[in-house]
Amino acid sequence: MNDLNDAIDKRLLDKVAFGDIDATVELAEIFFQQQRYGFATSLFLLASKHGHQKATERLADISERVHCNKKEEAGDGGAA
């Protein structure tokens, strides 16, 4: 495992494995802060399907960040 994953509390992972939605959001938030948006999106989607409002808000944040990054990359493609 890499250092990013090693830093995650094993108790938190256990809670997520047992279906604790608040723990799922907490883990997703860690991935969000690490800019690991794929993992974060998956976990936030799961939590949002259970009605967790923060998860729904974070999904919008991720969508916005990814969209902005794509726009920036498209803009940089023509510059030299």
PDB file of C-alpha atoms in Angstrom:
ATOM      1  CA  MET A   1       0.000   0.000   0.000  1.00  0.00           C
ATOM      2  CA  ASN A   2       1.130   3.544  -0.562  1.00  0.00           C
ATOM      3  CA  ASP A   3       1.631   6.177   2.108  1.00  0.00           C
ATOM      4  CA  LEU A   4      -1.738   7.824   1.406  1.00  0.00           C
ATOM      5  CA  ASN A   5      -3.612   4.621   2.179  1.00  0.00           C
ATOM      6  CA  ASP A   6      -1.411   3.754   5.165  1.00  0.00           C
ATOM      7  CA  ALA A   7      -2.470   7.009   6.827  1.00  0.00           C
ATOM      8  CA  ILE A   8      -6.134   5.940   6.912  1.00  0.00           C
ATOM      9  CA  ASP A   9      -7.298   4.660  10.303  1.00  0.00           C
ATOM     10  CA  LYS A  10      -8.093   0.947  10.100  1.00  0.00           C
ATOM     11  CA  ARG A  11     -11.075   1.422  12.439  1.00  0.00           C
ATOM     12  CA  LEU A  12     -12.538   3.871   9.935  1.00  0.00           C
ATOM     13  CA  LEU A  13     -12.120   1.312   7.159  1.00  0.00           C
ATOM     14  CA  ASP A  14     -13.838  -1.306   9.322  1.00  0.00           C
ATOM     15  CA  LYS A  15     -16.793   1.027   9.921  1.00  0.00           C
ATOM     16  CA  VAL A  16     -17.091   1.661   6.184  1.00  0.00           C
ATOM     17  CA  ALA A  17     -16.946  -2.081   5.506  1.00  0.00           C
ATOM     18  CA  PHE A  18     -19.843  -2.603   7.925  1.00  0.00           C
ATOM     19  CA  GLY A  19     -21.982   0.039   6.195  1.00  0.00           C
ATOM     20  CA  ASP A  20     -21.588   3.040   8.523  1.00  0.00           C
ATOM     21  CA  ILE A  21     -22.661   5.935   6.291  1.00  0.00           C
ATOM     22  CA  ASP A  22     -21.070   8.662   8.432  1.00  0.00           C
ATOM     23  CA  ALA A  23     -17.768   6.762   8.287  1.00  0.00           C
ATOM     24  CA  THR A  24     -18.196   6.413   4.528  1.00  0.00           C
ATOM     25  CA  VAL A  25     -18.540  10.187   4.215  1.00  0.00           C
ATOM     26  CA  GLU A  26     -15.516  10.673   6.474  1.00  0.00           C
ATOM     27  CA  LEU A  27     -13.399   8.375   4.285  1.00  0.00           C
ATOM     28  CA  ALA A  28     -14.691  10.066   1.135  1.00  0.00           C
ATOM     29  CA  GLU A  29     -13.693  13.416   2.640  1.00  0.00           C
ATOM     30  CA  ILE A  30     -10.139  12.113   3.156  1.00  0.00           C
ATOM     31  CA  PHE A  31      -9.972  11.081  -0.496  1.00  0.00           C
ATOM     32  CA  PHE A  32     -11.465  14.438  -1.512  1.00  0.00           C
ATOM     33  CA  GLN A  33      -8.757  16.309   0.421  1.00  0.00           C
ATOM     34  CA  GLN A  34      -6.123  14.119  -1.268  1.00  0.00           C
ATOM     35  CA  GLN A  35      -7.700  15.028  -4.637  1.00  0.00           C
ATOM     36  CA  ARG A  36      -8.452  11.368  -5.284  1.00  0.00           C
ATOM     37  CA  TYR A  37     -11.769  12.244  -6.842  1.00  0.00           C
ATOM     38  CA  GLY A  38     -12.576   8.804  -8.283  1.00  0.00           C
ATOM     39  CA  PHE A  39     -12.554   7.146  -4.870  1.00  0.00           C
ATOM     40  CA  ALA A  40     -14.274  10.111  -3.260  1.00  0.00           C
ATOM     41  CA  THR A  41     -17.012  10.134  -5.888  1.00  0.00           C
ATOM     42  CA  SER A  42     -17.790   6.450  -5.394  1.00  0.00           C
ATOM     43  CA  LEU A  43     -18.108   6.821  -1.640  1.00  0.00           C
ATOM     44  CA  PHE A  44     -20.047  10.096  -1.796  1.00  0.00           C
ATOM     45  CA  LEU A  45     -22.456   8.520  -4.312  1.00  0.00           C
ATOM     46  CA  LEU A  46     -23.117   5.663  -1.918  1.00  0.00           C
ATOM     47  CA  ALA A  47     -23.754   8.051   0.967  1.00  0.00           C
ATOM     48  CA  SER A  48     -25.920  10.379  -1.121  1.00  0.00           C
ATOM     49  CA  LYS A  49     -28.181   7.454  -2.040  1.00  0.00           C
ATOM     50  CA  HIS A  50     -28.786   7.128   1.704  1.00  0.00           C
ATOM     51  CA  GLY A  51     -29.811  10.795   1.894  1.00  0.00           C
ATOM     52  CA  HIS A  52     -26.578  12.226   3.324  1.00  0.00           C
ATOM     53  CA  GLN A  53     -26.678  15.940   2.399  1.00  0.00           C
ATOM     54  CA  LYS A  54     -22.935  16.628   2.772  1.00  0.00           C
ATOM     55  CA  ALA A  55     -22.224  13.794   0.334  1.00  0.00           C
ATOM     56  CA  THR A  56     -24.552  15.353  -2.227  1.00  0.00           C
ATOM     57  CA  GLU A  57     -22.855  18.734  -1.810  1.00  0.00           C
ATOM     58  CA  ARG A  58     -19.390  17.203  -2.194  1.00  0.00           C
ATOM     59  CA  LEU A  59     -20.447  15.460  -5.406  1.00  0.00           C
ATOM     60  CA  ALA A  60     -21.298  18.887  -6.806  1.00  0.00           C
ATOM     61  CA  ASP A  61     -17.893  20.190  -5.639  1.00  0.00           C
ATOM     62  CA  ILE A  62     -16.089  17.326  -7.362  1.00  0.00           C
ATOM     63  CA  SER A  63     -18.068  17.816 -10.554  1.00  0.00           C
ATOM     64  CA  GLU A  64     -17.195  21.508 -10.559  1.00  0.00           C
ATOM     65  CA  ARG A  65     -13.486  20.869  -9.931  1.00  0.00           C
ATOM     66  CA  VAL A  66     -13.250  18.207 -12.617  1.00  0.00           C
ATOM     67  CA  HIS A  67     -15.125  20.413 -15.089  1.00  0.00           C
ATOM     68  CA  CYS A  68     -12.825  23.382 -14.323  1.00  0.00           C
ATOM     69  CA  ASN A  69      -9.734  21.200 -14.742  1.00  0.00           C
ATOM     70  CA  LYS A  70     -10.969  19.974 -18.126  1.00  0.00           C
ATOM     71  CA  LYS A  71     -11.625  23.559 -19.240  1.00  0.00           C
ATOM     72  CA  GLU A  72      -8.117  24.586 -18.129  1.00  0.00           C
ATOM     73  CA  GLU A  73      -6.534  21.631 -19.943  1.00  0.00           C
ATOM     74  CA  ALA A  74      -8.464  22.458 -23.104  1.00  0.00           C
ATOM     75  CA  GLY A  75      -7.323  26.079 -22.856  1.00  0.00           C
ATOM     76  CA  ASP A  76      -3.688  25.077 -22.325  1.00  0.00           C
ATOM     77  CA  GLY A  77      -3.750  22.802 -25.360  1.00  0.00           C
ATOM     78  CA  GLY A  78      -3.588  25.712 -27.778  1.00  0.00           C
ATOM     79  CA  ALA A  79      -0.973  27.742 -25.892  1.00  0.00           C
ATOM     80  CA  ALA A  80       2.700  27.348 -26.687  1.00  0.00           C
TER      81      ALA A  80
END
